Short mmCIF file of C-alpha atoms and ligand atoms in Angstrom, two decimals:
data_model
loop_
_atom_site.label_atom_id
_atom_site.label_comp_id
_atom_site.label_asym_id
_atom_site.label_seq_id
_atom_site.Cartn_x
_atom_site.Cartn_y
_atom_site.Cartn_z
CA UNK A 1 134.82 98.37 112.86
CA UNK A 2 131.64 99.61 112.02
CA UNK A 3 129.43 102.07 114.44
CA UNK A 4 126.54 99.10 114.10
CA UNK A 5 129.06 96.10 114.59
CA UNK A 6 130.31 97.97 117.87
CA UNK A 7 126.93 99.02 118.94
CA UNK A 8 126.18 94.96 118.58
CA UNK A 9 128.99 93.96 120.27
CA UNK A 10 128.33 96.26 123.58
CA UNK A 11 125.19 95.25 123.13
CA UNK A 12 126.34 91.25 123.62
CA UNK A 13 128.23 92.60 126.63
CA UNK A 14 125.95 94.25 128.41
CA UNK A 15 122.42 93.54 127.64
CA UNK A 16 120.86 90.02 128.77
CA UNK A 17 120.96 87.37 126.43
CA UNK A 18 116.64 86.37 126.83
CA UNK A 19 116.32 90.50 125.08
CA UNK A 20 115.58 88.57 121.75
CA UNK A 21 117.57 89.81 118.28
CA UNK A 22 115.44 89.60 115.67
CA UNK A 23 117.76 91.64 112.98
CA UNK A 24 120.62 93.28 112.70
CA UNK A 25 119.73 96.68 112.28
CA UNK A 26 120.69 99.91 114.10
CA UNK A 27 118.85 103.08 114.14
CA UNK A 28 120.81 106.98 114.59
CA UNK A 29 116.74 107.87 113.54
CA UNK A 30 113.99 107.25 111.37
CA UNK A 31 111.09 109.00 109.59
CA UNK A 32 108.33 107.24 107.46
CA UNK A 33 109.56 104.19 106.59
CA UNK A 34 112.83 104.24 106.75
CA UNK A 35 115.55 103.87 109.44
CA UNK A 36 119.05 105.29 109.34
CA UNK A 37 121.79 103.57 111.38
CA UNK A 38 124.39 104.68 112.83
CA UNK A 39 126.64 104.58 110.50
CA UNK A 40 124.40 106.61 107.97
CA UNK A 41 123.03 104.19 105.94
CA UNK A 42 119.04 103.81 105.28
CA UNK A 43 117.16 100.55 105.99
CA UNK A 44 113.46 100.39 104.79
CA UNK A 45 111.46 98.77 107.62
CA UNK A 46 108.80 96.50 106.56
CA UNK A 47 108.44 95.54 110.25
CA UNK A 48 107.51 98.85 112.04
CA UNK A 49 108.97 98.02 115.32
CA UNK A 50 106.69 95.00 115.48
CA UNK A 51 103.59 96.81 114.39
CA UNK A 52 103.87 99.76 116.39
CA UNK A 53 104.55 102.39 113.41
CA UNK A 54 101.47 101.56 111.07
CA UNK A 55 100.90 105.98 111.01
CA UNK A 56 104.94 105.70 110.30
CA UNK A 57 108.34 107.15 111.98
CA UNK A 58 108.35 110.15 113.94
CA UNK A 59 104.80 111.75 112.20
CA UNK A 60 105.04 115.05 112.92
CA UNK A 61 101.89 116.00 114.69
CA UNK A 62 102.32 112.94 116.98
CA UNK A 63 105.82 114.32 117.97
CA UNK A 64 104.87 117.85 118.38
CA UNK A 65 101.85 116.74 120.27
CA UNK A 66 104.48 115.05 123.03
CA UNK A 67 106.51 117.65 122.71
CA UNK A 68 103.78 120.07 123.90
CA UNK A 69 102.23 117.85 126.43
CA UNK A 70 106.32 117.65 127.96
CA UNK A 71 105.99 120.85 128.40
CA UNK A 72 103.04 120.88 130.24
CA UNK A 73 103.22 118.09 132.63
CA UNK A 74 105.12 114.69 132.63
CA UNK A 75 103.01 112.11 134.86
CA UNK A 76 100.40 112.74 137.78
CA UNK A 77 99.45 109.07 138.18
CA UNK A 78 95.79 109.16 136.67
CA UNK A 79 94.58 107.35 139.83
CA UNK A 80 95.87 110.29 142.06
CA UNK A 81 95.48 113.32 139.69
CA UNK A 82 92.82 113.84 136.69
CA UNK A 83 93.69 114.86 133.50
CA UNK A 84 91.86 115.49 130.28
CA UNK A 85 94.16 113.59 127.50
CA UNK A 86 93.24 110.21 129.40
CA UNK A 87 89.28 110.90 129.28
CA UNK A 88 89.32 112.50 125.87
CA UNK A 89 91.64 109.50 124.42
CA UNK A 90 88.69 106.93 126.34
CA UNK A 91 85.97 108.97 124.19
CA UNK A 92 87.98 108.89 121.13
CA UNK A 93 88.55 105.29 121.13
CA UNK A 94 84.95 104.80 122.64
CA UNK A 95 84.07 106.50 119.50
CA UNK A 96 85.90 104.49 116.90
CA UNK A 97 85.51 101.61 118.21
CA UNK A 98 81.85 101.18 119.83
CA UNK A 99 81.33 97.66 121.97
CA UNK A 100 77.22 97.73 121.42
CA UNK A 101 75.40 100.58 122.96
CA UNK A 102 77.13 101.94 125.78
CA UNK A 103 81.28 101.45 125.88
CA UNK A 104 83.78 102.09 128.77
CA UNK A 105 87.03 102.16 128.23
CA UNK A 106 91.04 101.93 130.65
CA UNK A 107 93.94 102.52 129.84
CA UNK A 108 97.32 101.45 131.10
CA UNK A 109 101.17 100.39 129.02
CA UNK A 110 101.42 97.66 126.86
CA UNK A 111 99.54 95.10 124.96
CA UNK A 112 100.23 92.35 127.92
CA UNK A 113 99.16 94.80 130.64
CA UNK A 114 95.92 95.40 128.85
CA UNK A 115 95.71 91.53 128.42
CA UNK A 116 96.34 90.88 131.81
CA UNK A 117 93.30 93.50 133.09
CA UNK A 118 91.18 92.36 130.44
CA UNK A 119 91.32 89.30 131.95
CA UNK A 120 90.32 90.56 135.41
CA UNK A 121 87.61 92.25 134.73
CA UNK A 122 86.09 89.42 132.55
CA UNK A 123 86.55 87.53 135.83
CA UNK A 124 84.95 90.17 138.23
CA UNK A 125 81.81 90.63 135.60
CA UNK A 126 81.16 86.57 135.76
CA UNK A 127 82.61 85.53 139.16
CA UNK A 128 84.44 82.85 137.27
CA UNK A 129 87.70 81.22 137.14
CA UNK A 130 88.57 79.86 133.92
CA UNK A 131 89.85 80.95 130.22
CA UNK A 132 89.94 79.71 127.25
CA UNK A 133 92.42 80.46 124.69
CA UNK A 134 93.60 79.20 121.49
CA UNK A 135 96.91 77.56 119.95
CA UNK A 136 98.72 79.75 117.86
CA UNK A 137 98.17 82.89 120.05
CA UNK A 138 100.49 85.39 121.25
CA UNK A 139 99.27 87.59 124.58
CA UNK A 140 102.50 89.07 126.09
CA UNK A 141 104.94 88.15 128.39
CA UNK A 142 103.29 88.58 131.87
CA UNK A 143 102.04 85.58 133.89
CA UNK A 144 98.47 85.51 132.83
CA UNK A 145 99.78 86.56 129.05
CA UNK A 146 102.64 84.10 128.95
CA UNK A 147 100.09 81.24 130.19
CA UNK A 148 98.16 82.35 127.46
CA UNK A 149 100.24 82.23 124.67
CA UNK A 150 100.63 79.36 123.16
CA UNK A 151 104.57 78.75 121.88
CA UNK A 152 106.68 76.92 123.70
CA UNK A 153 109.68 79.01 123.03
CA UNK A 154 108.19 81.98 124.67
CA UNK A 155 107.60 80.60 128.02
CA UNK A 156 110.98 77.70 128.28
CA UNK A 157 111.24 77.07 132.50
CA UNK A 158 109.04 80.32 133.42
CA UNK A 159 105.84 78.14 134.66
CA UNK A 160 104.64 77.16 136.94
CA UNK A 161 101.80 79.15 134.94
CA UNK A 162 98.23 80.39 135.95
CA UNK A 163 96.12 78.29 136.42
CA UNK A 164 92.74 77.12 134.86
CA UNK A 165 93.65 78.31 131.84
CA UNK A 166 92.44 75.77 128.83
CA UNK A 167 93.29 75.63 125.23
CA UNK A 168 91.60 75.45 122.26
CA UNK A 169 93.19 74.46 118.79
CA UNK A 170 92.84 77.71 116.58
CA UNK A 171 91.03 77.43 113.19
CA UNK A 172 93.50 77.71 110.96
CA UNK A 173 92.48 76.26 107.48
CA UNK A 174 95.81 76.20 105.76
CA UNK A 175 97.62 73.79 108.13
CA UNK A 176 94.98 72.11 109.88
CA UNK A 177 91.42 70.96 107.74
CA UNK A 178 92.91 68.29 105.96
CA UNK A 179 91.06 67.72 102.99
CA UNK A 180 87.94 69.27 104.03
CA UNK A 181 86.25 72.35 102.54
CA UNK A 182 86.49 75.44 104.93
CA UNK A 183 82.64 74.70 105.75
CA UNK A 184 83.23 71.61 106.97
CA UNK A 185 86.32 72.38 108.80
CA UNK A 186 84.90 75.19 110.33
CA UNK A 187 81.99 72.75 111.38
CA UNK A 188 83.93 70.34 113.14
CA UNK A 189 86.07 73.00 114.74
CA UNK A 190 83.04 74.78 116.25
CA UNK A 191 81.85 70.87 117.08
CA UNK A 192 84.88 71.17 119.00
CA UNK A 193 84.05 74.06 120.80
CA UNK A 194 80.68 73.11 122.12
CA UNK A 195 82.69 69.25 123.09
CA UNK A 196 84.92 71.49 125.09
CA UNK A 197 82.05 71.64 127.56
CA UNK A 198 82.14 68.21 128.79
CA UNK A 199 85.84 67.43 127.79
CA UNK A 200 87.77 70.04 128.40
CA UNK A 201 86.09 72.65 131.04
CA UNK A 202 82.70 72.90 132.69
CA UNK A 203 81.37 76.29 130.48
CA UNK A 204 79.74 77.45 133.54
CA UNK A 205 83.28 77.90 135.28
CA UNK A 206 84.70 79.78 132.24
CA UNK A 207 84.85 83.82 132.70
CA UNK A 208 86.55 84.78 128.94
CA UNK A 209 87.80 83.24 125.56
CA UNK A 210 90.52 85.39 124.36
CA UNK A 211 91.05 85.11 120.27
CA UNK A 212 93.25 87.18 118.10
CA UNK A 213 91.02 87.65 114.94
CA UNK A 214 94.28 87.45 113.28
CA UNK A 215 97.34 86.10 114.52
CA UNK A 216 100.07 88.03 115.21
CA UNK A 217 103.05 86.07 116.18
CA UNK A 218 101.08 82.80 115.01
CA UNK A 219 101.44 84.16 111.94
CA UNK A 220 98.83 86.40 110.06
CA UNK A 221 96.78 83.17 110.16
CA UNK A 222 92.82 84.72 110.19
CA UNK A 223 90.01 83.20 111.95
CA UNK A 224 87.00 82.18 109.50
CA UNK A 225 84.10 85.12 109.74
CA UNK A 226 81.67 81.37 110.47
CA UNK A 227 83.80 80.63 113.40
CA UNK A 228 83.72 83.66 115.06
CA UNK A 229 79.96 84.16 114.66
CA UNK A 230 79.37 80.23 115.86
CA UNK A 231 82.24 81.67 118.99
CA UNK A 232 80.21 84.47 119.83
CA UNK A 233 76.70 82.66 119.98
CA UNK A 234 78.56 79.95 122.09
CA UNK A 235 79.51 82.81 124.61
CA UNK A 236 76.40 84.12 124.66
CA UNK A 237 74.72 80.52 125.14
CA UNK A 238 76.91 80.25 128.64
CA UNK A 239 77.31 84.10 129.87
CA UNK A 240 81.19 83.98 128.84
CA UNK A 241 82.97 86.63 127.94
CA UNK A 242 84.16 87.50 124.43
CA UNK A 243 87.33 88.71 124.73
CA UNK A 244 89.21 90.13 121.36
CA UNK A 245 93.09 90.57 121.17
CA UNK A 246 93.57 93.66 118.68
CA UNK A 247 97.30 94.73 119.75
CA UNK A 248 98.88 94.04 116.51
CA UNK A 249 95.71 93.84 114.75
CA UNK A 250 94.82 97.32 115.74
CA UNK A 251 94.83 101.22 113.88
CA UNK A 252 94.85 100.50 110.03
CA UNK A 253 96.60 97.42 109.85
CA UNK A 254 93.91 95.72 108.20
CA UNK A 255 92.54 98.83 106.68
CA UNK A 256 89.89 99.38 109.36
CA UNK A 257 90.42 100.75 112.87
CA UNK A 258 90.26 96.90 113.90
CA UNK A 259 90.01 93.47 112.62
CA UNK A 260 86.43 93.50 114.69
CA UNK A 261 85.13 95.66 111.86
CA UNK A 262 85.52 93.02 108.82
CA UNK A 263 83.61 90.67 111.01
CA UNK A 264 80.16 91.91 112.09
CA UNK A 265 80.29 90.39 115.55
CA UNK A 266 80.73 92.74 118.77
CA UNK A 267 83.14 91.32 121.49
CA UNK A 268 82.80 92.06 125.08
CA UNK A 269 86.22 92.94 125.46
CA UNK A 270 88.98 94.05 123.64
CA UNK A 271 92.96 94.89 124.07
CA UNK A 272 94.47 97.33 122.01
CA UNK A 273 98.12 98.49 121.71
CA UNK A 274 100.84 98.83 118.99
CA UNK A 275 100.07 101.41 116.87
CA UNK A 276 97.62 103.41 119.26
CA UNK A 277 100.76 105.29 120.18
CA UNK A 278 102.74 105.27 117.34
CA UNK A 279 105.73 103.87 119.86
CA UNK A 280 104.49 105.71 122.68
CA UNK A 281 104.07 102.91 125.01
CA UNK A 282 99.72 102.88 125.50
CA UNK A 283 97.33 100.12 125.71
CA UNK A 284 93.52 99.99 126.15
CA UNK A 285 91.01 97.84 127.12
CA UNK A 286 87.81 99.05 125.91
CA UNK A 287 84.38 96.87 126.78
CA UNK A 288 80.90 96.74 127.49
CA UNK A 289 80.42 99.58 129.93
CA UNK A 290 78.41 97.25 132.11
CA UNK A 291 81.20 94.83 132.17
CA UNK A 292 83.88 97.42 132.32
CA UNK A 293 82.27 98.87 135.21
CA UNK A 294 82.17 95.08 137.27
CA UNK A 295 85.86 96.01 138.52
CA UNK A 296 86.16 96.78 141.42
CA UNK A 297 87.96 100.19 142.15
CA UNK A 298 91.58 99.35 142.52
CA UNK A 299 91.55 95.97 141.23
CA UNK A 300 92.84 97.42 137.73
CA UNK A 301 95.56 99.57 136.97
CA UNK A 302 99.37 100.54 137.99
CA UNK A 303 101.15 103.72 138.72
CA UNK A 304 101.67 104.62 134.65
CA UNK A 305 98.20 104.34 133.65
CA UNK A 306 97.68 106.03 130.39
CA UNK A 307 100.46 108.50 130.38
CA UNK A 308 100.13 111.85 129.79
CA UNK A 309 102.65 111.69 126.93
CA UNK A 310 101.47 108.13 125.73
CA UNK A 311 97.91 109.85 125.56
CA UNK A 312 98.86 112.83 123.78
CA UNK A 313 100.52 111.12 121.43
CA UNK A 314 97.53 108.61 120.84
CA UNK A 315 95.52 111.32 120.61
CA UNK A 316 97.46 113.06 117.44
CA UNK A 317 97.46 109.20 116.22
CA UNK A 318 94.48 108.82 115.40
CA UNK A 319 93.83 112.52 114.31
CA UNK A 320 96.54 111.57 112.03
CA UNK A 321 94.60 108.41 110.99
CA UNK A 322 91.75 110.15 110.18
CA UNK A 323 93.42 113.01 108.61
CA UNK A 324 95.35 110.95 106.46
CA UNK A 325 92.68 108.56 105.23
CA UNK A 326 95.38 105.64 106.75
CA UNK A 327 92.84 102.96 107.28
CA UNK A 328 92.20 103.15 103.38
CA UNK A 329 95.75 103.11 102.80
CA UNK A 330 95.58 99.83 104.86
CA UNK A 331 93.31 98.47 102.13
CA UNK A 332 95.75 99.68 99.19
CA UNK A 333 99.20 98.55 100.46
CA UNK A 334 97.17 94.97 101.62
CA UNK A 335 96.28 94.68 98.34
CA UNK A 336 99.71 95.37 96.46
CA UNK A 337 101.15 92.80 98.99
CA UNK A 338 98.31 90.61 98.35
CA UNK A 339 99.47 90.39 94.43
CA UNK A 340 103.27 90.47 94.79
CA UNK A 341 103.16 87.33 96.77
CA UNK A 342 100.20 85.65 94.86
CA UNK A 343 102.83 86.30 92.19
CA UNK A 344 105.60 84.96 93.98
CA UNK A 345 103.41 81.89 95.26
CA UNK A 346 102.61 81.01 91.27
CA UNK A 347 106.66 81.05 90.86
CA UNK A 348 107.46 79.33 93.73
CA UNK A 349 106.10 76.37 95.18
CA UNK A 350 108.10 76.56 98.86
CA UNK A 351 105.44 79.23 99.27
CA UNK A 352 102.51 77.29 100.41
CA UNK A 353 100.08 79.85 101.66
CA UNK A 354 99.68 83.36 101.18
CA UNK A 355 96.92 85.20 103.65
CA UNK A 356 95.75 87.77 105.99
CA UNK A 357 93.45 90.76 106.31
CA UNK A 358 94.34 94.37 104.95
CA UNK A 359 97.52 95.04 104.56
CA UNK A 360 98.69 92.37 107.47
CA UNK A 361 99.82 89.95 105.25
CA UNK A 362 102.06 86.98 105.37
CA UNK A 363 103.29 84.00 103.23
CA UNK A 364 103.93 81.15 104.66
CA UNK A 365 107.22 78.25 103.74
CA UNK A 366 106.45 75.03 103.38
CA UNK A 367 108.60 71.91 102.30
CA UNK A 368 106.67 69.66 99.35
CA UNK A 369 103.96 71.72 99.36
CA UNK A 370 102.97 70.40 102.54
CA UNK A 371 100.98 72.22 105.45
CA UNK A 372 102.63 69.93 107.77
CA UNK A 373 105.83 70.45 106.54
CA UNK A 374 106.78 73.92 107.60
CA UNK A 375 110.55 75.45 106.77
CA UNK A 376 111.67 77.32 108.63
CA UNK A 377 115.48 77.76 106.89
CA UNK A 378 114.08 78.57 104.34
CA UNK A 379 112.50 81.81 105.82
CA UNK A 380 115.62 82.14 108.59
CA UNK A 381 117.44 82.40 104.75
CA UNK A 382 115.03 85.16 103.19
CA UNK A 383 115.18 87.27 106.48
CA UNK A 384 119.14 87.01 106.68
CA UNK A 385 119.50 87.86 103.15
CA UNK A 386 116.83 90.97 103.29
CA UNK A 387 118.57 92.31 106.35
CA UNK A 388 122.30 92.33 103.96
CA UNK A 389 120.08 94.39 101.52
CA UNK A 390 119.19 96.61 103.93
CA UNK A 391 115.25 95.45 104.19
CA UNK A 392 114.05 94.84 107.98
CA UNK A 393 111.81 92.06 108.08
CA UNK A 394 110.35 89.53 110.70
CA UNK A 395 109.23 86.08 110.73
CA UNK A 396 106.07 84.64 112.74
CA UNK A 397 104.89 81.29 113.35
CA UNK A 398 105.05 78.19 115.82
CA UNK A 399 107.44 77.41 113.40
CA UNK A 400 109.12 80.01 112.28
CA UNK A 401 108.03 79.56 108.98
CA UNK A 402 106.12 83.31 107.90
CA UNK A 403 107.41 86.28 106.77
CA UNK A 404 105.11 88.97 107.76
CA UNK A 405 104.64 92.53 107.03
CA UNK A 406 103.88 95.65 108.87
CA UNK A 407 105.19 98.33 107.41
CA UNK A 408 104.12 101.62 108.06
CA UNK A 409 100.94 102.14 106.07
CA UNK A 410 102.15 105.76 104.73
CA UNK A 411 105.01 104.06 102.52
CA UNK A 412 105.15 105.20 99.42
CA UNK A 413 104.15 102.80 96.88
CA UNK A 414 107.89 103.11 95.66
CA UNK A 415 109.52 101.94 98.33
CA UNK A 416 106.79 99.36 99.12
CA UNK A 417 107.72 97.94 95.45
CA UNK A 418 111.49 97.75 95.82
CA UNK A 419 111.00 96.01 99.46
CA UNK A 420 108.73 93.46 97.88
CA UNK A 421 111.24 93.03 94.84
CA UNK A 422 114.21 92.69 97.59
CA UNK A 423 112.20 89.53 99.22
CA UNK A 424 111.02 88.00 95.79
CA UNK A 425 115.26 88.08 94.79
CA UNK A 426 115.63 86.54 98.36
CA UNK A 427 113.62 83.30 97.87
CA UNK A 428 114.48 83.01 94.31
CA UNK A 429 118.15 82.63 95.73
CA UNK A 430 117.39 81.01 98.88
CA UNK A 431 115.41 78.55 96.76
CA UNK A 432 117.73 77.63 94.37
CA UNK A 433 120.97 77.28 97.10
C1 PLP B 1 98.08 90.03 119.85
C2 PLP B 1 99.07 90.49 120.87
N1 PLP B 1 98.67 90.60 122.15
C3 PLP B 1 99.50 91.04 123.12
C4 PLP B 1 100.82 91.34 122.83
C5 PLP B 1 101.73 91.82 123.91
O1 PLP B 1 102.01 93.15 123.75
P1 PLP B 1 103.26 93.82 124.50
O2 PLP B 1 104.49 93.24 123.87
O3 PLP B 1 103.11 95.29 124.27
O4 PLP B 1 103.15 93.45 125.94
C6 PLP B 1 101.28 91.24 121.51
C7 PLP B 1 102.68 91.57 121.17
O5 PLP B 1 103.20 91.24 120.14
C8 PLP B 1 100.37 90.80 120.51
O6 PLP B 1 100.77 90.68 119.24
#
């Protein structure tokens, strides 16, 4: 038996069966964009641990920085002991990514913990209750995250959920306008929006929308710049706070440090995880310092708050961004993507939309060239068949229905190729069986 097959197999065993399997890779290690398993053969990951790797596997000033930080000092608890890699990692990020003229910025774990105090504060700065998010989205796993998102299959018997939370449908243009051109469509959906005051929650009760630019797990689908523009006035109109959701959106993926940056429009909040710490686990919320500083002391926050490690290596992250030029490498490998599957989508008509921002781009499988109609075999097919070539990819989508990409940004153009060639063979054979 193979070292994978029995890995798999204890795996099955042992490990709960809700620990979703999304491929069946292993991994001995992995540098760049590759991953070798453990029985010594190389997979090329075009799904970089879920968007975590976008500076790549293992970059070497990222692992010497933790390395030197280990040797220094493990964990302190920021609340109980200062220490400089938190604050300078707060001005760093402050830096990069500015909310208007004064920003303030926590840090704690993961892209639902930052969620989760996002929330709060939004809450503490207006003294509200409510939030508004949208179909399609993906916030985490936690209570207020899981209520959040928006799939059903996340969240199966785990309610009863929190409460006054209200959804929105998300403007996706692909599946949902219908015949009309993206300015009317983004009319009517922003019609919708200002309705949602007297049908769906009293504005004056509602303390945040949350909005993922781009959807992650909904699928790479990207919300019009119009929309967000008509959002933002909206939440100005009623003192609500604009909350954005850049966790897998975040650090080069769409060739800028954020999605925020193609759109011209300054949120109140914003969650940030992923690739911050190249698989360090670190999140951030970063705001308005005059809304960041509406928490109360103690109200946000946990006993792993921006870990000394986590910060370190988020530190040589972004050094490593800079250093590296990665956000313009963003721009590059979006737009060979962009071209392979415009190419693909001219061969094959199962391919009904191709889209996203950067280099976070996804095609989406649709039966008789219907938006309505989405197939999900068809990309369950494509996925199996990369993963017995030895290419890791992932699907997205209420219906399982997108193959999306998120390799690291420092693949060579090489390897980028013979990945893209790998899932063009796929659907040529999955279309034809
Ligand atoms: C947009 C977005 N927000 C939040 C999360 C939750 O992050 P985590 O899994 O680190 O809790 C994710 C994870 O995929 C995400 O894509």
């Amino acid at each position: 038996m193979l070292k994978s097959e029995e890995l798999h197999q204890r795996r099955r065993n042992i490990v709960a069966n809700g620990v979703g399997v999304f491929n069946s890779a292993t991994v001995s290690h992995a540098k760049g964009a590759t991953i070798t398993d453990v029985d010594g053969k190389e997979w090329v990951d075009f799904a970089g641990g879920i968007g975590v790797v976008n500076a790549g596997h293992c970059p070497e000033p990222v692992v010497q920085a933790i390395k030197d930080q280990a040797d220094k000092f493990i964990h302190t608890s920021f609340n109980v002991v200062t220490y400089e890699p938190y604050i300078e990692l707060c001005e760093n990020l402050a830096e990069i990514l500015p909310h208007g003229k004064s920003t303030k910025a926590m840090l704690v774990s993961t892209g639902a913990e930052a969620v989760e105090n996002a929330i709060k504060i939004a809450k503490q700065a207006t003294g509200r209750d409510a939030v508004i998010c949208y179909t399609g989205a993906f916030h985490g796993r936690t209570l207020m995250a899981m209520t959040l998102t928006s799939k059903i299959d996340y969240k199966i018997n785990c309610g009863p959920f929190a409460p006054e939370v209200y959804r929105l449908p998300f403007p996706n243009t692909y599946r949902y306008s219908n015949g009309l051109t993206e300015e009317e469509y983004i009319k009517q959906e922003l019609k919708r929006l200002h309705e949602s005051g007297k049908n769906l929650v009293n504005p004056k009760n509602v303390a945040a929308i949350i909005i993922e630019l781009v959807q992650g797990e909904g699928g790479f689908t990207v919300a019009p710049q119009a929309y967000v523009e008509g959002l933002r006035e909206f939440c100005d109109e009623h003192g609500i706070m604009l909350i954005f959701d850049e966790v897998q959106s975040g650090f080069s993926r769409t060739g800028s440090w954020g999605a925020m940056d193609h759109y011209n429009v300054t949120p109140d909040l914003s969650t940030w995880a992923k690739s911050l710490g190249s698989g360090m686990p670190i999140s951030a919320v970063l705001g308005k310092a005059e809304v960041m500083d509406s928490a109360a002391p103690g109200t946000i926050g946990g006993t792993y708050i921006g870990n000394p490690l986590a910060c370190a290596a988020a530190l040589a992250t972004i050094q490593f961004i800079k250093d590296t030029n990665l956000n313009n490498r963003g721009v590059d490998v979006g737009n060979i993507i962009r071209g392979r599957f415009e190419a693909m989508q001219a061969k094959y008509p199962q391919i009904g939309d191709v889209r996203g921002l950067g280099a976070m781009m996804a095609i989406e499988f649709v039966k008789n060239g219907d938006p309505r109609q989405p197939d999900g075999e068809l990309c369950a097919a494509v996925v199996k068949g990369c993963a017995e070539r030895r290419l890791i990819i992932i699907s997205a989508g209420t219906y399982k229905n997108n193959i999306r990409i998120l390799c690291p940004l420092n693949i060579s153009d090489e390897l980028l190729q013979n990945g893209l060639d790998i899932i063009e063979e796929e659907i040529k054979k999955a279309t034809l069986s």
